C-alpha positions as semicolon CSV with decimal commas, in nm:
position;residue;x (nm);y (nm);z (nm)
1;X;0,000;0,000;0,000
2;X;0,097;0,368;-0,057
3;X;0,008;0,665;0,029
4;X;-0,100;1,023;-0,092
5;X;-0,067;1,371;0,049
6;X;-0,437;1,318;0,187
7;X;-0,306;1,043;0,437
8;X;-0,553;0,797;0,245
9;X;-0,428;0,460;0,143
10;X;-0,391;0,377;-0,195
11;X;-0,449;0,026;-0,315
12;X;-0,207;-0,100;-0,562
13;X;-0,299;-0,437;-0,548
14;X;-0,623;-0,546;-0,568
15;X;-0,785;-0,886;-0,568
16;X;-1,140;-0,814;-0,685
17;X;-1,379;-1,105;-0,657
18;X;-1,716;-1,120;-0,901
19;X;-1,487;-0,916;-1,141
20;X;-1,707;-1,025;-1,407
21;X;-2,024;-0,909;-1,257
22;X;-2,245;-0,610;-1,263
23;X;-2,064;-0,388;-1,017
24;X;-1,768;-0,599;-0,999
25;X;-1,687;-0,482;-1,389
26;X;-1,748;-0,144;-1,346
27;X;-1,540;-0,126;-1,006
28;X;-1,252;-0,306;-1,191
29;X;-1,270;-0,026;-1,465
30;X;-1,207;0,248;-1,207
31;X;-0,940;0,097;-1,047
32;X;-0,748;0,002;-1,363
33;X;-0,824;0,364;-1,420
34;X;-0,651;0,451;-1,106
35;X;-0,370;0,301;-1,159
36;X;-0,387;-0,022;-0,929
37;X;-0,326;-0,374;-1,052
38;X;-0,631;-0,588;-1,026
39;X;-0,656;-0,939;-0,987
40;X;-1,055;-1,047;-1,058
41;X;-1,198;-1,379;-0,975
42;X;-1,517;-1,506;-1,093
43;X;-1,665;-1,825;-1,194
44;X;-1,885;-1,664;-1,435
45;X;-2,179;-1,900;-1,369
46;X;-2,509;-1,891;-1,585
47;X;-2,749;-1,765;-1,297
48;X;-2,814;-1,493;-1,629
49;X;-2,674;-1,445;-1,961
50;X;-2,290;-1,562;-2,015
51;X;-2,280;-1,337;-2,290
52;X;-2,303;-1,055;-2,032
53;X;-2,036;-1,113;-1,848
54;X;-1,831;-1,210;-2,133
55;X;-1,860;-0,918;-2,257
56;X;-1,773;-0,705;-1,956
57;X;-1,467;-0,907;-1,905
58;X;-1,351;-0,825;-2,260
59;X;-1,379;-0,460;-2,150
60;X;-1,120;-0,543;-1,926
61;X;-0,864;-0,818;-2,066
62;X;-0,644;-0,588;-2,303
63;X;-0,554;-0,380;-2,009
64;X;-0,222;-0,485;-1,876
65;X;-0,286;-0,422;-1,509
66;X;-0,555;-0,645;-1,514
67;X;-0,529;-1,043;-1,445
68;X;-0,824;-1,319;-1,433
69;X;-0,879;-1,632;-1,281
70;X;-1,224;-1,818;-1,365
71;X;-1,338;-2,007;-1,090
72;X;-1,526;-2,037;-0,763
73;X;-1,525;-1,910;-0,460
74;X;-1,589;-2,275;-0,312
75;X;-1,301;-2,389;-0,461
76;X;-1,068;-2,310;-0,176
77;X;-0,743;-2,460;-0,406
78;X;-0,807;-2,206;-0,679
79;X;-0,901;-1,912;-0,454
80;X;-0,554;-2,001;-0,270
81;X;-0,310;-1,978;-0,580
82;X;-0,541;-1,637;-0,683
83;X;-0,408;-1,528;-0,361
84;X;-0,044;-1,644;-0,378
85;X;-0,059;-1,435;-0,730
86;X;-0,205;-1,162;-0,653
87;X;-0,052;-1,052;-0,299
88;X;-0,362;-0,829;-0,288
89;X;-0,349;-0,503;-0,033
90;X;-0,676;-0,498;-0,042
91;X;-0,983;-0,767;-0,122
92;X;-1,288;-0,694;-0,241
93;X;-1,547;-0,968;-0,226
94;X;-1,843;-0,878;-0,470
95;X;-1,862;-1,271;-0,565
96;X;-2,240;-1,427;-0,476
97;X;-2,496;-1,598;-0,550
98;X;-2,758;-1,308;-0,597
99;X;-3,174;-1,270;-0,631
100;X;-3,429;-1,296;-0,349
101;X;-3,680;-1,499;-0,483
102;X;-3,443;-1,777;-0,665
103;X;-3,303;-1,816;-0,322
104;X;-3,653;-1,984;-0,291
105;X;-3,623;-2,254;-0,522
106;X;-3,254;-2,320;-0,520
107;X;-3,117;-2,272;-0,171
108;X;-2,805;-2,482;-0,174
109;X;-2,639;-2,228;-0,429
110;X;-2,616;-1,953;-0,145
111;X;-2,500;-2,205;0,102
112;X;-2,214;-2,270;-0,156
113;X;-2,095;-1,905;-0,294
114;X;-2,225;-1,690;0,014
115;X;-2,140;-1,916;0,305
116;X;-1,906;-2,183;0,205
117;X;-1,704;-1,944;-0,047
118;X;-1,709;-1,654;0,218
119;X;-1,540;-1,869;0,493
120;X;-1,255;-2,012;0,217
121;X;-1,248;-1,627;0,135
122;X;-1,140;-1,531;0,489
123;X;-0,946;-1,851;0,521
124;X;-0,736;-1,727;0,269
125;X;-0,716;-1,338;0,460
126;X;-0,620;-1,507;0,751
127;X;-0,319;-1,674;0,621
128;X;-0,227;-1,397;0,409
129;X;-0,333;-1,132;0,543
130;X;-0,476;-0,769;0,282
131;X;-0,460;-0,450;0,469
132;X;-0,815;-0,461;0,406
133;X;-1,085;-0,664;0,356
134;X;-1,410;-0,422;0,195
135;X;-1,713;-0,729;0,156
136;X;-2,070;-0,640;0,013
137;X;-2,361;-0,701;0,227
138;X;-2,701;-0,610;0,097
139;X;-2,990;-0,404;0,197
140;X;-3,218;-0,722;0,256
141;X;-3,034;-0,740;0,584
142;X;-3,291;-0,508;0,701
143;X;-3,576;-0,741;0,647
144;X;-3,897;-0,737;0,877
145;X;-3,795;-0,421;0,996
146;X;-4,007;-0,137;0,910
147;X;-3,793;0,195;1,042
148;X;-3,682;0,408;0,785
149;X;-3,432;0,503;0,685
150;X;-3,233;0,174;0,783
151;X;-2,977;0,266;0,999
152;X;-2,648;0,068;1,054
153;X;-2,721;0,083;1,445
154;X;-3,047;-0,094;1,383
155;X;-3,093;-0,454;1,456
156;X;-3,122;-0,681;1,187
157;X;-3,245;-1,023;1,307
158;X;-3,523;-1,057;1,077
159;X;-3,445;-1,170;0,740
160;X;-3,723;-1,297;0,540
161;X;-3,535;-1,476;0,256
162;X;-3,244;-1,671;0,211
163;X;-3,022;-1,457;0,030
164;X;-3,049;-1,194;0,338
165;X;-3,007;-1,400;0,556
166;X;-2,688;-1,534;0,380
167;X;-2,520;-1,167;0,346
168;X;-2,619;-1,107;0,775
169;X;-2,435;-1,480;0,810
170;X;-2,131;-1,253;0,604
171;X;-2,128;-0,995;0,763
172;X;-2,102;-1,225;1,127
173;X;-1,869;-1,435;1,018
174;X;-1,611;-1,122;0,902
175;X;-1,688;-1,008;1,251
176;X;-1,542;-1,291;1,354
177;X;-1,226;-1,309;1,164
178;X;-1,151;-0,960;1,238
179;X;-1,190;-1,033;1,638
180;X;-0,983;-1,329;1,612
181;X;-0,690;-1,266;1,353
182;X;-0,738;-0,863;1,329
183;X;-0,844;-0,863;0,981
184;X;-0,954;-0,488;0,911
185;X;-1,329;-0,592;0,756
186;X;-1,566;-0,359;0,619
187;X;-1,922;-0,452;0,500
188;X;-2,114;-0,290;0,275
189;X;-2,504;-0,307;0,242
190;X;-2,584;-0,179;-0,125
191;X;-2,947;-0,076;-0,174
192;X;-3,109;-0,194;-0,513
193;X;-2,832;-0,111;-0,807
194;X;-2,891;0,030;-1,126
195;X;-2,720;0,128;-1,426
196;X;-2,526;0,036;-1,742
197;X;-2,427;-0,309;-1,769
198;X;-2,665;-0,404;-1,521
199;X;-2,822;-0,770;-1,447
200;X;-3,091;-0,903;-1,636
201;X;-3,285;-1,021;-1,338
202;X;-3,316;-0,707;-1,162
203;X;-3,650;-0,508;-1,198
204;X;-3,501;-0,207;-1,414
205;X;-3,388;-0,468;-1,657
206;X;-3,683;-0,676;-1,689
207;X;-3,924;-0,381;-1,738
208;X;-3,689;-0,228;-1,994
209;X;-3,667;-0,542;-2,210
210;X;-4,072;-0,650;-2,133
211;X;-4,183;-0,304;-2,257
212;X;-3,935;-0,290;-2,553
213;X;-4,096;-0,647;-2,675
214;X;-4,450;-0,575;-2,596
215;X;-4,498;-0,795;-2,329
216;X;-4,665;-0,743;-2,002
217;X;-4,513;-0,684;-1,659
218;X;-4,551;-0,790;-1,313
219;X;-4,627;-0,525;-1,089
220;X;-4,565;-0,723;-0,718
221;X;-4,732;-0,502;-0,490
222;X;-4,920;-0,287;-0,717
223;X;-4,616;-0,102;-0,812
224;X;-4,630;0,035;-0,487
225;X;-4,288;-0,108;-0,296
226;X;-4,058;0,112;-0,243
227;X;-3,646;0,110;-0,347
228;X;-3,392;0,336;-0,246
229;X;-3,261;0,280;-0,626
230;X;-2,883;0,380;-0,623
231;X;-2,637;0,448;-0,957
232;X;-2,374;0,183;-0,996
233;X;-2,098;0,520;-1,074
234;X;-2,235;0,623;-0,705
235;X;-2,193;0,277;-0,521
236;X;-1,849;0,262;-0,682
237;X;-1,740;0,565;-0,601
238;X;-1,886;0,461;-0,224
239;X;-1,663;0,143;-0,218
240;X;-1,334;0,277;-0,362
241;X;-1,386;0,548;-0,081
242;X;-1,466;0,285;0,160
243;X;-1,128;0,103;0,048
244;X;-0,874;0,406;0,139
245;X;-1,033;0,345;0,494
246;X;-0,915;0,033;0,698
247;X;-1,175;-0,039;0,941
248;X;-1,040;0,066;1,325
249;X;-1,205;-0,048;1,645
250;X;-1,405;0,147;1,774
251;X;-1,315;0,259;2,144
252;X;-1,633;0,353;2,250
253;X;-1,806;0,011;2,148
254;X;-1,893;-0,173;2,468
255;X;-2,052;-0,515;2,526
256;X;-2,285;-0,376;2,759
257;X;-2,494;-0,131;2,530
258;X;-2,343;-0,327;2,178
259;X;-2,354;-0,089;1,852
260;X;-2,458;-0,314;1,522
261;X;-2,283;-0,121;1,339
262;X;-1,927;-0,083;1,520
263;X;-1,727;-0,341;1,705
264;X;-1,404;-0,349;1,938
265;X;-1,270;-0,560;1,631
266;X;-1,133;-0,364;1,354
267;X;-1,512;-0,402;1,218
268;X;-1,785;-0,241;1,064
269;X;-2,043;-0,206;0,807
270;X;-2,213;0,066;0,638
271;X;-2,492;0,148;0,373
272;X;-2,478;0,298;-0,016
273;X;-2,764;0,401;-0,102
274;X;-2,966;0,698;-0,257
275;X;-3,178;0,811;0,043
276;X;-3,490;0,851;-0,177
277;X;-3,711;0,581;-0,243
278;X;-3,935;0,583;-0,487
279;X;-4,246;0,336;-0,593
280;X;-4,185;0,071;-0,860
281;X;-4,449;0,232;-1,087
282;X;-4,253;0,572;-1,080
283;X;-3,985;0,343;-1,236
284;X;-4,169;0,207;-1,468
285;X;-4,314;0,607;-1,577
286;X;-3,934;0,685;-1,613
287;X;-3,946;0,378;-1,854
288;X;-4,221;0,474;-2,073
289;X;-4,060;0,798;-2,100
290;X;-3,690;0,700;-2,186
291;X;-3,824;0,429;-2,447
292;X;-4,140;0,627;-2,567
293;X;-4,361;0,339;-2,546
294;X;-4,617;0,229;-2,249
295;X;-4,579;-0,056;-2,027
296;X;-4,840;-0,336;-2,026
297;X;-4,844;-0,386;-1,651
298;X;-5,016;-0,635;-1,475
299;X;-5,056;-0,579;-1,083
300;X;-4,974;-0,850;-0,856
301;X;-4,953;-0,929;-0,441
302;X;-4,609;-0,873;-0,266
303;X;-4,420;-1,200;-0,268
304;X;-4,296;-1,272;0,099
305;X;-3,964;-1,278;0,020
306;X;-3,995;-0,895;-0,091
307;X;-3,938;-0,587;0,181
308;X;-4,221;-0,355;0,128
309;X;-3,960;-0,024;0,105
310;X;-3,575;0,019;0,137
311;X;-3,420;0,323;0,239
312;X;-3,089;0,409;0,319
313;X;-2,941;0,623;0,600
314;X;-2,591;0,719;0,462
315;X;-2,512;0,957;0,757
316;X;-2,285;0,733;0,865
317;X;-2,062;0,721;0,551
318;X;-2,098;1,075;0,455
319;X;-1,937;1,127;0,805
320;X;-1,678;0,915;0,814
321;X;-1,570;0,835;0,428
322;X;-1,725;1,174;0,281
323;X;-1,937;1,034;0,026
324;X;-2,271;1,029;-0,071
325;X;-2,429;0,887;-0,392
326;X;-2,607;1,172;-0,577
327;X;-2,751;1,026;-0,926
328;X;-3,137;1,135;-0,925
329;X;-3,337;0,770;-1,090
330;X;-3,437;1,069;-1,325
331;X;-3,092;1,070;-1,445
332;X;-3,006;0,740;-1,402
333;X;-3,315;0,542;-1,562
334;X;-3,260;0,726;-1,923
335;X;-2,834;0,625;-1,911
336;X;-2,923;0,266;-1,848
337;X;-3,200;0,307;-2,141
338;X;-2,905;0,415;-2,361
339;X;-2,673;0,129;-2,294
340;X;-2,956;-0,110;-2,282
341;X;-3,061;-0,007;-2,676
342;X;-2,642;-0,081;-2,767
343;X;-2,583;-0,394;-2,552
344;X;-2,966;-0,505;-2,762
345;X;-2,857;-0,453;-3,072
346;X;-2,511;-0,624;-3,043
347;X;-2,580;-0,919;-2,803
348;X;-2,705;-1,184;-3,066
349;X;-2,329;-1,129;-3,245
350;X;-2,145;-1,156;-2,887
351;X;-2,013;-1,525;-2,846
352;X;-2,055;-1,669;-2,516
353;X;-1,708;-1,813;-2,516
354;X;-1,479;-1,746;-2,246
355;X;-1,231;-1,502;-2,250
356;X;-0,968;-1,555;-1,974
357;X;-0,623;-1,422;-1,918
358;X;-0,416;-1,534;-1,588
C-alpha cells in the first residue's frame, strides 16, 4: 500500500472477486483507471446471460494491469493460488450468489458461494493477510424491519429470505475473523443497483426489455414497494472510498450497550444508497418515458420474500468516508436506457465463449 498527500491509502494491489459481474466490472474499470493492478476472480456461472459477463470481461482483458482467474469461490485450491498471485493489499469480495426470490427454489447455491465461499475467502485473509478486507452485504439485511431510513445501528435479526439472511451470516462471520486474527473488515449493504451493464434479473432490466418487446409486466405489490434505487458510478465511487479506509475499532463500542454497526474488532459495516425511495411504478413512468412506449403492466400481491420499502441512511458514511451517492433515478433510468438499446442490438453477435487471461 501507498500513500497520498491526503493520508488515504492507496491500493495497488487489488484482488477483486465477481470481477465479471455487474458492479464488480465497473469497479474493476475504475481501479485500472486509477492506476492499481487488479486481480478479478469469478466463476462466471449462468445464474443470467454468459454473454453478459463475457462481454464485460472483454472490457477489461487488453488492459495490462488487469489479471483473471475463472473459478469459484468454493473452490478453496483455486481461490488459494489467486491469492499467492495476486498478494492483494486490499480484497474486495463482490462474488455471490444473488436474487431474493431464486433463493426460494434453489437454496443450496447460497449455502455454496455466500457461506461456504465466504469462509474459504477469509481462510485465505487469515493466512495472508490484505490491509483490508471491503465485503458487500445487501440491503435485505434489514428485512422485517419497518424503520426508515435503515440505519447501521439498527438490529437486523429478521431476514425474510435466504439470500439476506446469507449476506447477515457474512457480515457475522467477518466479525469474527476480524476479532480473532485482526483482519480490518468492512461490509457494505448496497441498496437496489442500477445502471449500465446491469443484471438481467433485476427489476429495471426486466421492465426495460418487457416493454421494448411488448410484453406485459408484473407489478408485485401494485407497483407500490418502495427502493432506495442507487447508480452503480455512485456505489463505486462509495466502495473505492470505503477502500482508502481500513476499518479501526471502535473505542467507545462496549458489550454492555453493543452498537450493530461498530465493534471493538477492527469491524464495521455501512450502507450505499440513494436516500430517496421511490415506488416501482414511478420506475416504470421513467421507462415509458426514456423508451417512448407504455408498459403493459399487470398488478400483482407482494411475494414474501420482498421488503415492502428500502431506504438508506448514509449519515454514517458521509461522516466518516465523505461520500454520498447523488444520481437522481431521473438521471439514471434514461443512461441505463441508452446502454440497454447498444448492448440489444449487439448481443445476438457476442459469443458466449470465455475469454480468460491469468
Amino acid at each position: 500500500m501507498a500513500g497520498d498527500p491526503s493520508g488515504k491509502i492507496v491500493p495497488q494491489r487489488v484482488l477483486l472477486t465477481g470481477a465479471a459481474g455487474f458492479i464488480g466490472s465497473h469497479l474493476a474499470r475504475k481501479l485500472l483507471d486509477a492506476g492499481a493492478e487488479v486481480f478479478g476472480f469469478d466463476n462466471v456461472n449462468d445464474y443470467y446471460d454468459v454473454r453478459l459477463k463475457e462481454a464485460r470481461l472483454a472490457r477489461l482483458l487488453p488492459d495490462s494491469k488487469f489479471r483473471f482467474t475463472r473459478a469459484d469461490l468454493a473452490d478453496r485450491a483455486a481461490l488459494e493460488r489467486a491469492f499467492a498471485d495476486a498478494r492483494p493489499d486490499v480484497v474486495v469480495n463482490l462474488a455471490a450468489q444473488v436474487g431474493v426470490r431464486y433463493s426460494r427454489t434453489n437454496p443450496g447455491s447460497y449455502v455454496q458461494s455466500n457461506l461456504v465461499g465466504f469462509v474459504n475467502l477469509l481462510e485465505c485473509c487469515r493466512a495472508q493477510p490484505p490491509k483490508h478486507l471491503v465485503f458487500a452485504s445487501s440491503s435485505s439485511v434489514y428485512g422485517a424491519n419497518t424503520k426508515a431510513p435503515s440505519s447501521e445501528n439498527d438490529s437486523v435479526d429478521h431476514p425474510l429470505n435466504l439470500y439476506a439472511a446469507s449476506k447477515k451470516a457474512n457480515e457475522l462471520l467477518a466479525h469474527s475473523y476480524a476479532h480473532l486474527y485482526a483482519i480490518p473488515s468492512t461490509g457494505l449493504r448496497f441498496f437496489t443497483v442500477y445502471g449500465p451493464w446491469g443484471r438481467p434479473d433485476m427489476a429495471l432490466f426486466l421492465f426495460t426489455e418487457a416493454i421494448t418487446e411488448g410484453r406485459p409486466i408484473d407489478l408485485f405489490g401494485d407497483g407500490l414497494l418502495k427502493r432506495d434505487f442507487t447508480y452503480v458510478d455512485d456505489i463505486v465511487g462509495g466502495v473505492m472510498r470505503v477502500m482508502e479506509r481500513p476499518a479501526k475499532p471502535d473505542p467507545a463500542w462496549s458489550g454492555a450497550d453493543p452498537d450493530p454497526a461498530t465493534s471493538a474488532a477492527p469491524w464495521r459495516v455501512y450502507n450505499i444508497g440513494h436516500s430517496e425511495p421511490v415506488e416501482v411504478r414511478h420506475v416504470v413512468a421513467l421507462l415509458e418515458k426514456a423508451l417512448g412506449k407504455k408498459a403493459i403492466t399487470v398488478n400483482k400481491p407482494r411475494d414474501p420474500a420482498d421488503v415492502p420499502a428500502t431506504c438508506a441512511d448514509v449519515s454514517a458514511l458521509e461522516r466518516d468516508v465523505g461520500f454520498r451517492p447523488t444520481t437522481a433515478i431521473e438521471d439514471g433510468v434514461p443512461r441505463f436506457v441508452e446502454w440497454y438499446r447498444q448492448w440489444r442490438a449487439t448481443r445476438d453477435t457476442v459469443a458466449a465463449q470465455p475469454a480468460s487471461r491469468r
